[in-house]
Amino acid sequence: QYLRLVGRNAWVVNLDPANELGVENYETIWNVTKNVVHLRKVMEDLKLGPNGGLLYCMEYLNAHAHEWIPELRKAISEFSDDSKQPYLLFDLPGQSEVYTHGTAVSELLKKLVKHLGLRLCVVQLVDATSCRSPPAFLSSTLLGLASMIRLELPTINVLSKTDLLLQNETQGLPFGIDY
């Protein structure tokens, strides 16, 4: 919404099969949970846990990309105007296993680039509250690096929820966040 308020033609594409609540909080032009696969249904039907179900969903999305990418293309064209192409924000799962234990997401992103002519950049949100100690911060940094290498895309790492660090100064980071 903010990007549209400042004059950008920006829209969200939900590619997170577990995202049920977020979709109610923002407008999407295409939603994987409504159009292709939904994590809760996969877990019930296949008797999988959350991580196994999510890995299955991403593999399914990748294997059936030829079926849903034309739908996405149509949705994008409905929100494009002649003067400028829209900025697309792809909401992907936050679970690290999706990026570190398989190739479905990287293959899926390559298909989006090929079939939709996109130029992609990854914005990885790192929960600042999980970086309260140097080892935890280093772990988050290495996980971000591993994801960047697996996805083979330019990556911007962003500390999120920094406001929660400031609420309790004694629980803040033991080092500055300016590096």
C-alpha positions as a printed Julia matrix, in Angstrom:
179×3 Matrix{Float64}:
  0.0     0.0     0.0
  2.81    2.39    0.87
  4.5     1.93   -2.5
  1.27    2.7    -4.32
  0.77    5.8    -2.16
  4.14    7.13   -3.33
  3.28    6.47   -6.97
  4.73    3.01   -7.55
  2.67    0.37   -9.31
  3.52   -2.32   -6.74
  1.63   -5.54   -5.97
  2.13   -8.63   -3.84
  2.21  -12.15   -5.26
  1.78  -14.71   -2.48
  3.92  -17.79   -3.12
  3.82  -18.93    0.5
  1.49  -21.95    0.8
  1.4   -21.49    4.59
  0.37  -17.83    4.46
 -3.19  -17.67    5.69
 -3.17  -14.6     7.89
 -0.93  -12.33    5.81
 -3.22  -12.51    2.83
 -5.97  -10.93    4.9
 -3.61   -8.11    5.91
 -2.61   -7.04    2.42
 -3.96   -7.18   -1.1
 -2.48   -9.72   -3.5
 -2.86   -9.98   -7.26
 -2.31  -13.73   -7.13
 -2.4   -16.13   -4.2
 -0.93  -19.63   -4.23
 -3.15  -20.76   -1.34
 -6.27  -20.01   -3.39
 -4.98  -20.94   -6.84
 -2.64  -23.93   -6.49
 -1.72  -25.49   -3.15
 -2.42  -24.88    0.53
 -0.16  -26.16    3.31
 -2.93  -27.09    5.75
 -4.69  -29.23    3.12
 -1.42  -30.94    2.15
 -0.68  -31.7     5.81
 -4.14  -33.22    6.3
 -4.21  -35.19    3.03
 -0.66  -36.53    3.12
 -0.22  -36.71    6.9
  2.88  -34.52    6.82
  4.22  -32.14    9.44
  4.66  -28.42    8.8
  8.21  -28.58    7.41
  7.64  -31.69    5.29
  4.35  -30.25    4.05
  5.99  -26.97    3.12
  8.79  -28.71    1.23
  6.16  -30.77   -0.6
  4.18  -27.63   -1.48
  7.22  -25.88   -2.92
  8.17  -28.97   -4.94
  4.57  -29.14   -6.2
  4.61  -25.45   -7.15
  7.84  -25.95   -9.07
  6.65  -29.12  -10.83
  3.37  -27.48  -11.9
  4.75  -24.03  -12.76
  3.78  -24.48  -16.42
  0.14  -24.61  -15.29
 -0.01  -21.57  -13.0
  2.54  -19.16  -14.49
  0.12  -18.26  -17.34
 -2.51  -17.42  -14.67
  0.02  -15.22  -12.92
  0.96  -13.55  -16.21
 -2.71  -12.72  -16.81
 -3.07  -11.29  -13.3
  0.04   -9.16  -13.77
 -1.25   -7.81  -17.1
 -4.5    -6.77  -15.42
 -2.53   -4.58  -12.98
 -0.06   -3.2   -15.53
 -0.56   -0.02  -17.44
  1.08    1.06  -20.67
  3.47    3.51  -19.03
  5.13    1.26  -16.47
  5.4    -2.37  -15.47
  4.43   -3.16  -11.89
  6.85   -3.87   -9.1
  6.09   -7.37   -7.88
  6.77   -8.36   -4.3
  6.85  -12.15   -4.03
  5.99  -13.37   -0.55
  7.87  -16.64   -0.04
  8.04  -18.94    2.98
 10.27  -17.83    5.82
 11.38  -21.32    6.83
 15.05  -21.81    6.05
 14.59  -25.49    5.14
 12.88  -24.44    1.92
 16.09  -22.78    0.74
 18.73  -24.99    2.33
 17.29  -28.5     1.8
 16.07  -28.35   -1.77
 16.25  -26.62   -5.1
 12.52  -26.07   -5.73
 12.55  -22.36   -4.88
 15.65  -21.54   -6.93
 14.26  -23.5    -9.9
 10.9   -21.78   -9.48
 12.49  -18.34   -9.47
 14.44  -19.2   -12.62
 11.17  -20.19  -14.31
  9.58  -16.89  -13.31
 12.53  -15.01  -14.78
 12.39  -17.02  -18.0
  8.64  -17.01  -18.6
  7.73  -13.57  -17.25
 10.9   -11.66  -18.11
 11.47  -10.56  -14.53
 14.56   -9.11  -12.92
 14.67  -10.35   -9.35
 16.31   -9.32   -6.11
 15.87  -11.1    -2.8
 15.05   -9.12    0.34
 15.68  -11.4     3.27
 14.16  -10.33    6.57
 16.19  -11.3     9.62
 14.37  -11.04   12.94
 16.54   -8.72   15.04
 15.41  -10.39   18.24
 17.08  -13.6    17.06
 20.4   -11.75   16.82
 20.8   -10.82   20.47
 24.16  -12.59   20.76
 27.12  -12.55   18.38
 26.85  -16.32   17.67
 23.13  -15.99   16.84
 23.85  -12.97   14.62
 26.61  -14.91   12.85
 24.26  -17.87   12.41
 21.62  -15.62   10.82
 24.26  -14.07    8.57
 25.53  -17.47    7.41
 21.97  -18.68    6.8
 21.4   -15.58    4.67
 24.61  -16.28    2.76
 23.6   -19.9     2.16
 20.21  -18.77    0.84
 21.85  -16.2    -1.43
 24.18  -18.83   -2.88
 21.36  -21.33   -3.41
 19.03  -18.79   -5.04
 21.81  -17.25   -7.16
 20.26  -13.79   -6.91
 21.36  -10.43   -5.53
 20.29  -10.28   -1.9
 19.57   -7.52    0.59
 19.47   -8.57    4.24
 17.22   -6.43    6.43
 16.96   -6.56   10.2
 13.27   -6.57   11.03
 11.5    -5.97   14.34
 14.27   -3.66   15.58
 11.59   -1.75   17.49
 11.3    -4.75   19.8
 14.99   -4.38   20.69
 14.49   -0.77   21.71
 11.56   -1.57   24.02
 13.88   -3.2    26.51
 17.35   -1.7    26.43
 18.77   -4.45   28.67
 17.74   -7.01   26.04
 19.17   -5.05   23.09
 21.99   -6.19   20.85
 25.41   -6.38   22.49
 26.81   -4.64   19.41
 25.7    -1.8    17.17
 23.29   -2.39   14.27
 25.09    0.12   12.08
 27.28   -2.5    10.35
